[in-house]
Coordinates of C-alpha atoms in Angstrom, one line a residue:
Chain A
M606 CA -82.1 -48.9 6.1
S607 CA -82.2 -47.4 9.6
A608 CA -85.3 -45.4 8.6
V609 CA -87.2 -48.7 8.1
S610 CA -86.1 -50.3 11.3
A611 CA -86.7 -47.0 13.1
S612 CA -90.3 -46.8 11.9
T613 CA -91.1 -50.3 13.1
A614 CA -89.6 -49.4 16.5
V615 CA -92.0 -46.5 16.8
K616 CA -94.9 -48.8 16.2
K617 CA -93.7 -51.5 18.6
S618 CA -93.0 -49.3 21.6
G619 CA -95.9 -47.1 20.8
A620 CA -98.1 -50.1 21.3
A621 CA -96.4 -51.0 24.5
A622 CA -96.5 -47.5 26.0
G623 CA -99.0 -47.0 28.8
A624 CA -99.0 -50.8 29.5
P625 CA -98.2 -52.1 33.0
G626 CA -94.5 -52.4 34.1
G627 CA -94.0 -56.0 33.1
K628 CA -95.0 -55.5 29.6
A629 CA -93.0 -52.3 29.2
R630 CA -89.9 -54.2 30.4
K631 CA -90.5 -56.9 27.9
A632 CA -90.9 -54.3 25.2
R633 CA -87.6 -52.7 26.2
R634 CA -85.9 -56.1 26.0
K635 CA -87.5 -56.7 22.7
G636 CA -86.0 -53.4 21.4
W637 CA -82.4 -54.3 22.3
W638 CA -81.4 -53.9 18.6
L639 CA -82.6 -50.3 18.5
P640 CA -79.3 -48.7 19.5
Y641 CA -77.5 -50.8 17.0
A642 CA -79.9 -49.8 14.3
L643 CA -79.3 -46.1 15.2
L644 CA -75.6 -46.7 15.2
A645 CA -75.5 -48.6 11.9
P646 CA -75.0 -45.7 9.5
A647 CA -72.3 -44.3 11.7
V648 CA -70.5 -47.6 11.9
I649 CA -70.6 -48.1 8.2
F650 CA -69.2 -44.7 7.5
E651 CA -66.6 -45.0 10.3
L652 CA -65.5 -48.3 8.7
V653 CA -65.2 -46.6 5.3
I654 CA -63.5 -43.4 6.3
H655 CA -61.4 -44.4 9.4
V656 CA -61.1 -48.0 10.1
I657 CA -60.3 -49.4 6.6
P658 CA -58.0 -46.5 5.7
M659 CA -56.1 -46.9 9.0
V660 CA -55.7 -50.6 8.6
T661 CA -54.6 -50.0 5.0
G662 CA -52.2 -47.3 6.1
I663 CA -50.6 -49.7 8.6
W664 CA -50.4 -52.4 6.0
M665 CA -48.9 -49.9 3.5
S666 CA -46.1 -49.0 5.9
F667 CA -44.8 -52.6 5.5
L668 CA -44.7 -52.4 1.7
K669 CA -42.2 -51.1 -0.8
L670 CA -44.8 -48.9 -2.2
T671 CA -43.0 -46.7 -4.7
K672 CA -44.2 -45.1 -7.9
M673 CA -44.2 -48.3 -9.9
F674 CA -46.8 -50.0 -7.6
I675 CA -49.3 -47.1 -7.0
A676 CA -51.9 -48.1 -9.5
N677 CA -51.9 -51.7 -8.4
W678 CA -50.5 -51.7 -4.9
G679 CA -51.5 -55.3 -4.2
N680 CA -48.3 -56.2 -6.1
A681 CA -46.0 -54.1 -4.0
P682 CA -43.4 -56.3 -2.3
F683 CA -43.6 -56.8 1.5
I684 CA -40.5 -55.5 3.2
G685 CA -41.4 -55.8 6.9
L686 CA -40.1 -53.1 9.1
K687 CA -37.7 -51.6 6.6
N688 CA -39.6 -48.4 6.1
Y689 CA -39.5 -47.9 9.9
A690 CA -35.8 -48.7 10.1
V691 CA -35.1 -46.0 7.4
A692 CA -37.4 -43.4 9.1
L693 CA -35.7 -44.0 12.5
D694 CA -32.1 -44.3 11.2
F695 CA -30.9 -40.8 12.0
N696 CA -27.8 -41.3 9.9
S697 CA -29.9 -41.7 6.8
A698 CA -31.2 -38.6 4.9
V699 CA -34.8 -39.7 5.4
G700 CA -34.3 -40.3 9.2
M701 CA -32.4 -37.1 9.7
G702 CA -35.1 -35.1 7.8
L703 CA -37.8 -36.7 9.9
L704 CA -36.0 -36.0 13.2
K705 CA -35.4 -32.4 12.3
S706 CA -39.0 -31.9 11.2
F707 CA -40.1 -33.5 14.5
G708 CA -37.9 -31.1 16.5
I709 CA -39.2 -28.1 14.7
T710 CA -42.8 -29.2 15.2
V711 CA -42.3 -29.7 18.9
A712 CA -40.9 -26.2 19.3
F713 CA -43.6 -24.8 17.0
T714 CA -46.4 -26.5 19.0
I715 CA -45.1 -25.4 22.4
I716 CA -44.7 -21.7 21.4
V717 CA -48.0 -21.6 19.5
V718 CA -50.1 -23.3 22.1
G719 CA -48.5 -21.4 25.0
L720 CA -48.9 -18.0 23.4
S721 CA -52.3 -18.6 22.0
W722 CA -53.5 -19.7 25.5
G723 CA -51.9 -16.6 27.0
F724 CA -53.4 -14.2 24.5
G725 CA -56.8 -15.9 24.8
M726 CA -56.7 -15.8 28.6
A727 CA -55.6 -12.1 28.6
A728 CA -58.4 -11.1 26.2
A729 CA -61.0 -13.1 28.1
I730 CA -60.1 -11.4 31.4
A731 CA -59.9 -8.0 29.7
L732 CA -63.4 -8.5 28.4
Q733 CA -64.8 -10.1 31.5
K734 CA -66.3 -6.9 33.0
A735 CA -68.9 -5.0 31.0
F736 CA -67.8 -1.8 29.4
R737 CA -68.9 0.3 26.5
G738 CA -67.7 -1.3 23.3
R739 CA -67.1 -4.7 24.7
A740 CA -69.3 -6.5 22.1
V741 CA -67.3 -4.8 19.3
F742 CA -64.0 -6.2 20.5
R743 CA -65.5 -9.6 21.2
T744 CA -66.7 -9.8 17.6
L745 CA -63.4 -8.4 16.3
F746 CA -61.3 -11.0 18.1
L747 CA -63.4 -13.9 16.7
I748 CA -62.9 -12.8 13.1
P749 CA -59.5 -14.6 12.5
Y750 CA -61.2 -17.8 13.7
A751 CA -64.3 -17.3 11.5
L752 CA -62.3 -16.5 8.3
P753 CA -61.7 -19.5 6.1
M754 CA -58.2 -20.5 7.1
Y755 CA -56.6 -20.2 3.7
A756 CA -58.0 -16.6 3.3
G757 CA -56.3 -15.5 6.5
V758 CA -53.1 -17.3 5.7
I759 CA -52.9 -15.9 2.2
A760 CA -53.3 -12.4 3.6
W761 CA -50.3 -13.0 5.8
K762 CA -48.4 -14.5 2.9
F763 CA -48.9 -11.2 1.1
M764 CA -47.9 -9.2 4.2
L765 CA -44.7 -11.2 4.5
Q766 CA -43.5 -10.6 0.9
K767 CA -40.0 -9.2 1.0
D768 CA -40.5 -6.1 -1.2
S769 CA -44.2 -5.6 -1.6
G770 CA -45.2 -6.8 1.9
A771 CA -46.8 -4.7 4.6
L772 CA -44.5 -6.1 7.4
N773 CA -41.2 -4.9 5.9
H774 CA -42.9 -1.6 5.0
L775 CA -44.0 -1.1 8.6
L776 CA -40.6 -2.2 10.1
F777 CA -38.2 -0.4 7.7
D778 CA -40.1 2.4 6.0
N779 CA -42.5 3.5 8.8
L780 CA -40.5 2.6 11.9
G781 CA -37.1 3.2 10.4
L782 CA -35.3 0.0 11.3
P783 CA -31.8 0.0 9.9
G784 CA -30.5 -2.6 7.4
D785 CA -31.9 -4.5 4.5
K786 CA -35.5 -5.9 4.3
P787 CA -35.3 -9.6 5.0
F788 CA -37.1 -12.5 3.5
W789 CA -39.7 -13.9 5.8
L790 CA -40.9 -17.0 3.8
I791 CA -37.5 -18.5 3.0
G792 CA -34.5 -19.0 5.2
D793 CA -34.5 -19.0 9.0
N794 CA -37.1 -16.3 9.4
A795 CA -39.7 -18.8 8.1
F796 CA -40.0 -20.4 11.5
A797 CA -41.0 -17.1 13.1
A798 CA -43.4 -16.4 10.2
V799 CA -45.3 -19.6 10.5
V800 CA -45.4 -19.3 14.3
V801 CA -47.0 -15.8 14.2
V802 CA -49.5 -16.8 11.5
A803 CA -50.5 -20.0 13.5
I804 CA -51.0 -17.9 16.7
W805 CA -53.1 -15.4 14.8
R806 CA -55.4 -18.2 13.7
L807 CA -55.5 -20.1 17.0
W808 CA -55.7 -17.6 19.8
P809 CA -59.3 -16.6 19.1
F810 CA -60.3 -20.2 19.8
A811 CA -58.7 -20.1 23.2
F812 CA -60.4 -16.8 23.8
L813 CA -63.8 -18.2 22.8
M814 CA -63.5 -21.2 25.1
L815 CA -62.0 -19.3 28.1
M816 CA -64.6 -16.5 27.8
A817 CA -67.3 -19.1 28.1
G818 CA -65.5 -20.6 31.0
L819 CA -65.2 -17.3 32.8
Q820 CA -68.9 -16.6 32.4
S821 CA -69.7 -19.8 34.3
I822 CA -67.8 -18.7 37.4
P823 CA -70.2 -17.0 39.8
T824 CA -69.2 -13.4 40.6
D825 CA -69.9 -13.7 44.3
V826 CA -66.8 -15.9 44.7
Y827 CA -64.7 -12.9 43.5
E828 CA -66.7 -10.5 45.7
A829 CA -66.1 -12.6 48.8
S830 CA -62.4 -12.9 48.1
A831 CA -62.2 -9.1 47.5
V832 CA -63.7 -8.6 50.9
D833 CA -60.9 -10.7 52.3
G834 CA -58.5 -8.4 50.6
A835 CA -57.4 -10.6 47.6
K836 CA -55.6 -8.7 44.8
P837 CA -56.6 -9.5 41.1
L838 CA -53.5 -11.6 40.5
R839 CA -54.1 -13.6 43.6
Q840 CA -57.8 -14.1 42.6
W841 CA -56.8 -15.2 39.2
W842 CA -54.4 -17.8 40.6
A843 CA -56.6 -19.0 43.5
I844 CA -60.1 -18.8 41.9
T845 CA -60.1 -18.4 38.1
L846 CA -57.5 -21.0 37.2
P847 CA -58.9 -23.8 39.4
M848 CA -62.4 -23.0 38.2
L849 CA -61.3 -23.2 34.6
R850 CA -59.6 -26.6 35.0
P851 CA -62.2 -28.7 33.1
I852 CA -62.2 -26.3 30.1
N853 CA -58.4 -25.9 30.2
M854 CA -57.9 -29.6 30.1
V855 CA -59.9 -30.0 26.9
L856 CA -58.7 -26.8 25.4
V857 CA -55.0 -27.5 25.8
L858 CA -55.3 -31.0 24.5
V859 CA -57.3 -29.9 21.4
M860 CA -54.9 -27.0 20.7
F861 CA -51.9 -29.4 21.0
L862 CA -53.3 -31.9 18.6
W863 CA -54.4 -29.3 16.1
T864 CA -51.1 -27.4 16.2
F865 CA -49.0 -30.5 16.1
N866 CA -50.9 -31.8 13.1
D867 CA -51.2 -28.5 11.3
F868 CA -50.7 -28.9 7.6
N869 CA -52.7 -26.0 6.3
T870 CA -50.8 -23.1 7.7
P871 CA -47.3 -24.1 6.3
F872 CA -48.9 -25.4 3.1
V873 CA -50.7 -22.2 2.2
L874 CA -48.0 -19.9 3.6
F875 CA -45.0 -21.5 1.9
G876 CA -46.7 -23.0 -1.2
G877 CA -45.6 -26.4 -2.5
S878 CA -42.2 -26.6 -0.9
Q879 CA -41.4 -25.5 2.6
P880 CA -38.2 -23.9 3.8
P881 CA -36.2 -26.1 6.1
A882 CA -36.9 -23.8 9.1
G883 CA -40.6 -24.2 8.6
D884 CA -40.7 -27.9 7.9
L885 CA -43.6 -29.0 10.1
I886 CA -44.2 -32.7 10.3
S887 CA -47.6 -33.1 8.5
F888 CA -46.2 -31.2 5.6
H889 CA -43.0 -33.2 5.8
I890 CA -44.8 -36.5 5.5
Y891 CA -47.0 -35.1 2.7
N892 CA -44.0 -34.1 0.7
A893 CA -42.1 -37.2 1.5
S894 CA -45.0 -39.2 0.0
F895 CA -46.2 -37.1 -2.9
L896 CA -42.9 -35.6 -4.1
T897 CA -41.0 -38.8 -4.2
W898 CA -44.1 -41.0 -4.6
N899 CA -42.8 -43.3 -1.8
F900 CA -46.1 -44.0 0.0
G901 CA -44.7 -46.9 2.0
S902 CA -42.2 -44.6 3.6
G903 CA -44.8 -41.9 4.1
A904 CA -47.2 -44.4 5.7
A905 CA -44.5 -45.6 8.2
M906 CA -43.9 -41.9 9.2
S907 CA -47.6 -41.4 9.7
V908 CA -47.8 -44.5 11.9
L909 CA -44.9 -43.2 14.0
L910 CA -46.6 -39.8 14.3
L911 CA -49.8 -41.6 15.4
L912 CA -48.0 -43.6 18.0
F913 CA -46.3 -40.4 19.4
L914 CA -49.7 -38.6 19.6
L915 CA -51.4 -41.5 21.3
V916 CA -48.6 -41.8 23.9
V917 CA -48.5 -38.1 24.6
S918 CA -52.3 -37.7 24.8
G919 CA -52.6 -40.8 27.0
I920 CA -50.0 -39.6 29.4
Y921 CA -51.6 -36.2 29.5
L922 CA -55.1 -37.6 30.2
L923 CA -53.7 -40.0 32.9
F924 CA -51.8 -37.1 34.5
M925 CA -54.7 -34.8 34.5
N926 CA -57.1 -37.4 35.8
R927 CA -54.8 -38.3 38.7
R928 CA -54.5 -34.6 39.6
K929 CA -58.3 -34.4 39.6
D930 CA -58.6 -37.4 41.9
N931 CA -56.0 -35.9 44.3
A932 CA -57.6 -32.5 44.4
Chain B
M811 CA -66.9 -3.6 42.2
H812 CA -64.2 -1.0 41.9
E813 CA -61.6 -1.7 39.2
T814 CA -58.0 -1.1 40.3
T815 CA -55.6 1.0 38.2
G816 CA -53.5 -2.0 37.4
A817 CA -56.5 -3.9 36.1
K818 CA -57.5 -1.0 33.9
V819 CA -54.0 -0.6 32.4
F820 CA -53.9 -4.4 31.8
R821 CA -57.3 -4.2 30.1
I822 CA -56.4 -1.2 27.8
V823 CA -53.0 -2.6 26.9
T824 CA -54.3 -6.1 26.1
I825 CA -57.2 -4.9 24.1
T826 CA -55.1 -2.4 22.1
L827 CA -52.3 -4.8 21.2
L828 CA -54.6 -7.7 20.3
S829 CA -56.8 -5.5 18.2
I830 CA -53.8 -4.3 16.2
F831 CA -52.6 -7.9 15.8
T832 CA -56.0 -9.0 14.7
I833 CA -56.9 -6.1 12.4
I834 CA -53.8 -5.6 10.3
P835 CA -54.0 -8.7 8.1
I836 CA -57.8 -8.1 7.6
Y837 CA -57.1 -4.4 6.8
V838 CA -54.4 -5.4 4.3
M839 CA -56.7 -7.9 2.7
V840 CA -59.5 -5.5 2.2
I841 CA -57.5 -2.5 1.1
S842 CA -55.3 -4.5 -1.3
G843 CA -58.3 -5.9 -3.0
M844 CA -59.1 -2.4 -4.1
K845 CA -55.7 -1.5 -5.5
P846 CA -54.6 -1.6 -9.1
L847 CA -52.0 -4.2 -10.0
Q848 CA -48.9 -1.9 -10.0
D849 CA -49.8 -0.8 -6.5
V850 CA -49.6 -4.3 -5.1
Q851 CA -46.5 -5.2 -7.0
N852 CA -44.4 -2.2 -5.8
E853 CA -43.6 -1.2 -2.3
F854 CA -46.6 -1.6 0.1
S855 CA -48.6 1.5 0.9
W856 CA -51.2 1.7 3.7
W857 CA -53.6 3.7 1.4
P858 CA -54.0 3.0 -2.3
S859 CA -53.0 5.6 -4.9
T860 CA -56.3 4.8 -6.7
L861 CA -59.2 3.1 -5.1
T862 CA -60.8 0.6 -7.6
L863 CA -63.2 -2.3 -7.6
Q864 CA -61.7 -3.6 -10.8
P865 CA -60.0 -6.6 -9.0
Y866 CA -63.5 -7.7 -8.0
V867 CA -64.5 -7.8 -11.6
D868 CA -61.3 -9.3 -13.0
M869 CA -60.9 -12.1 -10.5
W870 CA -63.8 -14.1 -12.0
Q871 CA -61.9 -14.2 -15.4
T872 CA -58.4 -14.9 -14.2
V873 CA -59.4 -18.2 -12.7
P874 CA -62.8 -20.0 -12.9
L875 CA -63.7 -18.7 -9.4
A876 CA -67.4 -19.2 -9.8
S877 CA -67.0 -22.9 -10.5
Y878 CA -64.7 -23.3 -7.5
F879 CA -67.2 -21.4 -5.4
M880 CA -69.9 -23.8 -6.5
N881 CA -67.8 -26.8 -5.7
S882 CA -67.0 -25.5 -2.3
V883 CA -70.7 -24.8 -1.6
I884 CA -71.8 -28.2 -2.7
V885 CA -69.1 -30.3 -1.1
S886 CA -69.3 -28.4 2.2
T887 CA -73.0 -28.5 2.4
V888 CA -73.4 -32.1 1.6
A889 CA -70.6 -33.1 4.0
T890 CA -72.2 -31.1 6.7
V891 CA -75.8 -32.4 6.2
L892 CA -74.6 -36.0 5.9
S893 CA -72.5 -36.0 9.0
L894 CA -75.2 -34.2 11.0
I895 CA -77.8 -36.8 10.1
I896 CA -75.6 -39.8 10.8
A897 CA -74.4 -38.2 14.0
I898 CA -77.9 -37.4 15.3
F899 CA -78.8 -41.1 15.3
A900 CA -75.5 -42.3 16.6
S901 CA -75.3 -39.7 19.4
Y902 CA -78.8 -40.4 20.4
A903 CA -77.9 -44.1 20.8
I904 CA -74.8 -43.3 22.8
S905 CA -76.5 -40.8 25.0
R906 CA -79.7 -42.6 25.8
Y907 CA -79.0 -46.4 25.6
K908 CA -76.6 -48.7 27.4
F909 CA -75.6 -51.5 25.1
R910 CA -72.7 -53.8 24.4
G911 CA -69.9 -52.1 22.4
R912 CA -70.9 -48.6 23.3
S913 CA -67.6 -47.6 24.9
V914 CA -65.7 -49.2 22.0
F915 CA -67.6 -47.2 19.5
S916 CA -67.3 -43.9 21.3
G917 CA -63.7 -44.5 22.1
T918 CA -62.9 -45.2 18.4
V919 CA -64.8 -42.0 17.4
L920 CA -63.0 -39.9 20.0
S921 CA -59.6 -41.2 19.1
T922 CA -60.0 -40.6 15.4
Q923 CA -60.4 -36.9 16.2
M924 CA -56.9 -36.6 17.2
L925 CA -55.3 -38.3 14.3
P926 CA -53.5 -36.2 11.7
G927 CA -55.3 -35.9 8.4
V928 CA -52.2 -37.0 6.5
L929 CA -52.6 -40.4 8.1
F930 CA -55.9 -40.9 6.3
L931 CA -54.9 -39.0 3.2
L932 CA -52.4 -41.6 1.8
P933 CA -54.6 -44.7 2.3
L934 CA -57.7 -43.0 1.1
F935 CA -55.9 -41.8 -2.0
L936 CA -54.6 -45.3 -2.7
I937 CA -58.0 -46.9 -2.0
F938 CA -59.7 -44.4 -4.4
V939 CA -57.0 -45.2 -7.1
N940 CA -57.6 -48.9 -6.6
I941 CA -61.4 -48.6 -6.8
N942 CA -60.9 -46.8 -10.1
T943 CA -58.5 -49.5 -11.4
N944 CA -60.7 -52.4 -10.4
F945 CA -64.2 -51.2 -10.6
G946 CA -63.9 -48.2 -13.0
I947 CA -65.5 -45.8 -10.4
Q948 CA -63.8 -42.5 -10.5
L949 CA -63.4 -40.9 -7.0
V950 CA -60.3 -38.8 -7.2
G951 CA -61.3 -35.6 -8.9
T952 CA -65.0 -35.9 -8.1
R953 CA -67.2 -34.2 -5.6
T954 CA -68.3 -37.5 -4.1
G955 CA -64.8 -38.5 -3.4
L956 CA -64.1 -35.2 -1.7
I957 CA -67.3 -35.4 0.4
I958 CA -66.2 -38.9 1.6
T959 CA -62.8 -37.5 2.7
Y960 CA -64.4 -34.5 4.4
L961 CA -66.4 -36.9 6.6
T962 CA -63.2 -38.0 8.1
F963 CA -63.1 -34.9 10.2
S964 CA -66.7 -33.7 10.3
L965 CA -68.3 -37.0 11.4
P966 CA -66.3 -37.8 14.5
F967 CA -66.6 -34.2 15.7
S968 CA -70.3 -34.1 15.2
I969 CA -70.9 -37.4 17.0
W970 CA -68.7 -36.4 19.9
M971 CA -70.2 -33.0 20.3
L972 CA -73.9 -34.0 19.9
A973 CA -73.5 -36.9 22.3
G974 CA -72.3 -34.4 24.9
Y975 CA -75.1 -32.1 24.0
F976 CA -77.8 -34.8 24.3
D977 CA -76.5 -35.8 27.7
G978 CA -77.3 -32.3 28.9
I979 CA -80.9 -32.7 28.0
P980 CA -82.9 -34.0 31.0
R981 CA -84.2 -37.5 30.6
E982 CA -87.5 -36.3 32.2
L983 CA -88.3 -34.9 28.7
D984 CA -87.9 -38.4 27.2
E985 CA -90.0 -39.9 29.9
A986 CA -92.7 -37.3 29.4
A987 CA -92.7 -38.0 25.7
K988 CA -93.0 -41.8 26.5
V989 CA -96.0 -41.2 28.8
D990 CA -97.6 -39.3 25.9
G991 CA -97.2 -42.3 23.8
C992 CA -94.1 -41.5 21.8
G993 CA -91.7 -44.2 20.7
P994 CA -88.0 -43.6 20.9
M995 CA -87.8 -42.2 17.3
R996 CA -90.7 -39.9 17.8
A997 CA -89.2 -38.7 21.1
L998 CA -86.0 -38.0 19.3
I999 CA -87.6 -36.0 16.6
R1000 CA -90.3 -34.2 18.7
V1001 CA -88.5 -33.6 22.0
I1002 CA -84.7 -34.1 21.8
L1003 CA -83.9 -32.4 18.5
P1004 CA -85.9 -29.2 19.3
A1005 CA -84.2 -29.0 22.7
A1006 CA -80.8 -29.6 21.1
R1007 CA -81.2 -26.9 18.5
P1008 CA -78.2 -24.7 19.7
G1009 CA -76.0 -27.8 19.7
L1010 CA -77.2 -28.8 16.2
V1011 CA -76.5 -25.3 14.9
A1012 CA -73.0 -25.3 16.5
V1013 CA -72.1 -28.6 15.0
A1014 CA -73.4 -27.6 11.6
I1015 CA -71.4 -24.3 11.7
Y1016 CA -68.3 -26.1 12.8
S1017 CA -68.5 -28.8 10.1
F1018 CA -69.3 -26.2 7.4
M1019 CA -66.4 -24.0 8.4
T1020 CA -63.8 -26.7 8.5
S1021 CA -65.0 -28.1 5.2
W1022 CA -65.0 -24.7 3.6
G1023 CA -61.4 -24.1 4.8
E1024 CA -60.1 -27.6 4.2
V1025 CA -56.8 -27.7 2.2
L1026 CA -55.1 -31.0 2.7
F1027 CA -57.6 -33.3 1.0
A1028 CA -58.6 -30.7 -1.5
S1029 CA -55.0 -30.3 -2.7
V1030 CA -54.7 -34.0 -3.4
M1031 CA -58.2 -35.2 -4.3
T1032 CA -59.2 -32.4 -6.7
T1033 CA -58.6 -31.8 -10.4
D1034 CA -60.0 -29.1 -12.7
A1035 CA -63.5 -30.7 -12.4
N1036 CA -64.0 -30.4 -8.6
R1037 CA -61.5 -27.9 -7.4
T1038 CA -62.5 -26.0 -4.3
L1039 CA -61.8 -22.4 -3.3
A1040 CA -59.1 -23.5 -0.9
V1041 CA -57.0 -24.7 -3.9
G1042 CA -58.4 -22.3 -6.5
L1043 CA -57.2 -19.2 -4.6
Q1044 CA -53.7 -20.3 -5.1
L1045 CA -53.9 -20.2 -8.8
Y1046 CA -53.8 -16.5 -9.3
S1047 CA -50.0 -16.7 -9.9
T1048 CA -48.8 -16.8 -13.5
Q1049 CA -45.2 -17.0 -14.6
T1050 CA -45.1 -13.2 -15.1
N1051 CA -47.6 -11.9 -12.5
V1052 CA -49.0 -12.7 -9.0
Y1053 CA -52.3 -11.0 -9.0
W1054 CA -52.2 -10.1 -5.3
N1055 CA -55.1 -7.6 -5.6
Q1056 CA -57.3 -10.2 -7.2
I1057 CA -56.3 -12.8 -4.6
M1058 CA -57.2 -10.4 -1.8
A1059 CA -60.5 -9.5 -3.4
A1060 CA -61.3 -13.1 -3.9
S1061 CA -60.4 -13.8 -0.2
V1062 CA -62.8 -11.1 0.9
V1063 CA -65.6 -12.6 -1.2
V1064 CA -65.1 -16.2 0.0
S1065 CA -64.8 -14.9 3.6
I1066 CA -67.9 -12.7 3.8
P1067 CA -70.7 -15.4 3.8
I1068 CA -68.9 -17.5 6.4
V1069 CA -67.8 -14.7 8.7
I1070 CA -71.3 -13.2 8.7
G1071 CA -72.9 -16.7 9.4
F1072 CA -70.4 -17.3 12.2
L1073 CA -70.9 -13.9 13.8
L1074 CA -74.7 -14.2 13.7
L1075 CA -74.7 -17.6 15.3
Q1076 CA -71.7 -17.3 17.6
K1077 CA -73.8 -17.5 20.7
N1078 CA -75.1 -20.9 19.7
F1079 CA -71.6 -21.9 18.8
V1080 CA -70.0 -21.0 22.1
A1081 CA -72.8 -22.7 24.1
G1082 CA -72.7 -25.9 21.9
L1083 CA -69.0 -26.1 21.9
T1084 CA -68.5 -25.8 25.7
A1085 CA -71.4 -28.1 26.4
G1086 CA -69.9 -30.8 24.2
A1087 CA -66.3 -30.2 25.3
V1088 CA -66.6 -30.2 29.0
K1089 CA -68.5 -33.5 29.3

């Protein structure tokens, strides 16, 4: 469809090209529909994959959409805000579960994003100056990011097995830690396990972005400050960080959203059912919907999650823009 | 410039620790894929008692890995190509034209990027079920259905990143093309697209990688007929055995093409990603 309109556009403006200014302006006005034609396929697909599902999802959250109504959910009874009331009633099992999962996800996100940024920053600085073998390490550090996510996580899952895993072997047999080998994928250790795996996957992305950012800082700035007697740490604080601001702004927001919404890591690491300590929110909503087949309740939780993310991202962007204006 | 001792220690310690952290799982994956089954069931060893390539042979029989591989290739490729084509036109419009509704459109696209996949999963699943009930068109369990769901993450990213990339291409190029008698479409194809090649490559790699590694939609929208590697790799466990050596061997095989592709094109990827991100 757009191909047809596009080819006529070529003919029209092709004819107008080279003509005096007045005619060209007229041709431009005549082509007002061109951007819309270019946009049409994207708008159609956006409607199908995002807008309609989102509206449907919000509508679903007001329905008593249980197993009985899935095949024909037009007949599901409308129950208003009841799904929300249950999800936010922290005395109910559903509400309590959601609140706990939310708390775990917040802690998970802060630790994973913070440490991934730190590792990425350290590696980017360590590889900033040329030395023999630098390219090898740069490539090596990118591998966890390049691996299909499930392949990397399954390797960790194997490493974290209680009896046949590499981690317990390293800690207890090689390094001689006293005591019994613990479970890593069930019980309280599951939180530490999912955090470590998530960092392993995420930090190379921070490294990649920060490395690109560091390369864009002109070296003479450092040289000038070194002449003034600035130590590396001071240079980092006074030059590197401010110069990286635009990249950091995007990087931290993107890492926050990815980590907060992370479904893949706990799903592959823990299999179908997650231990309470590793009950991250996307996985929680998924299980709440597909294990109990209560889609109305799951949709309400999704909408609450969406509102939370919108508010946090909005505040973040406002705050960052204000700081930029003041600077 | 002279490097201080502190900086040198920092560099060596950082590189050493992060290398160990990065390598160990990769090493375990590679080495365990070459162990006999008893070896991976008992206590872990850093070096196999017998080195064997048998897991690489057996893994094709234990689960229909070849068919999952095929599904992953088809679904990821089509989703990538489709979102790239749609995004090229849309990004060109956003980058080169001022028109009513432009900010609404780009705002919508940008905001869908930050939404959790699970938000779209439930309604899409129900819509697919409904289409099947009312029109008899099967989408759950088909490649087409999976491709549509994969566009939910690859399309907004492609539009967002390409628009940023197109913005970085000087308008003088468009003007020059216009002087030469090119219309907007010919200018896009002859001038903009060649100039944006690193960006196009970056977008394609990213879309392909995320589709190849996608788990959430794949776990709900697939059945035997369209199962992808992401789900297929989890089927090596039977009631009696978990074939860890075959899982690790299969992980190596599904990783190699994508890791090599990424490493070859990583320069484009970095350039494209930062150009698109820092707009």
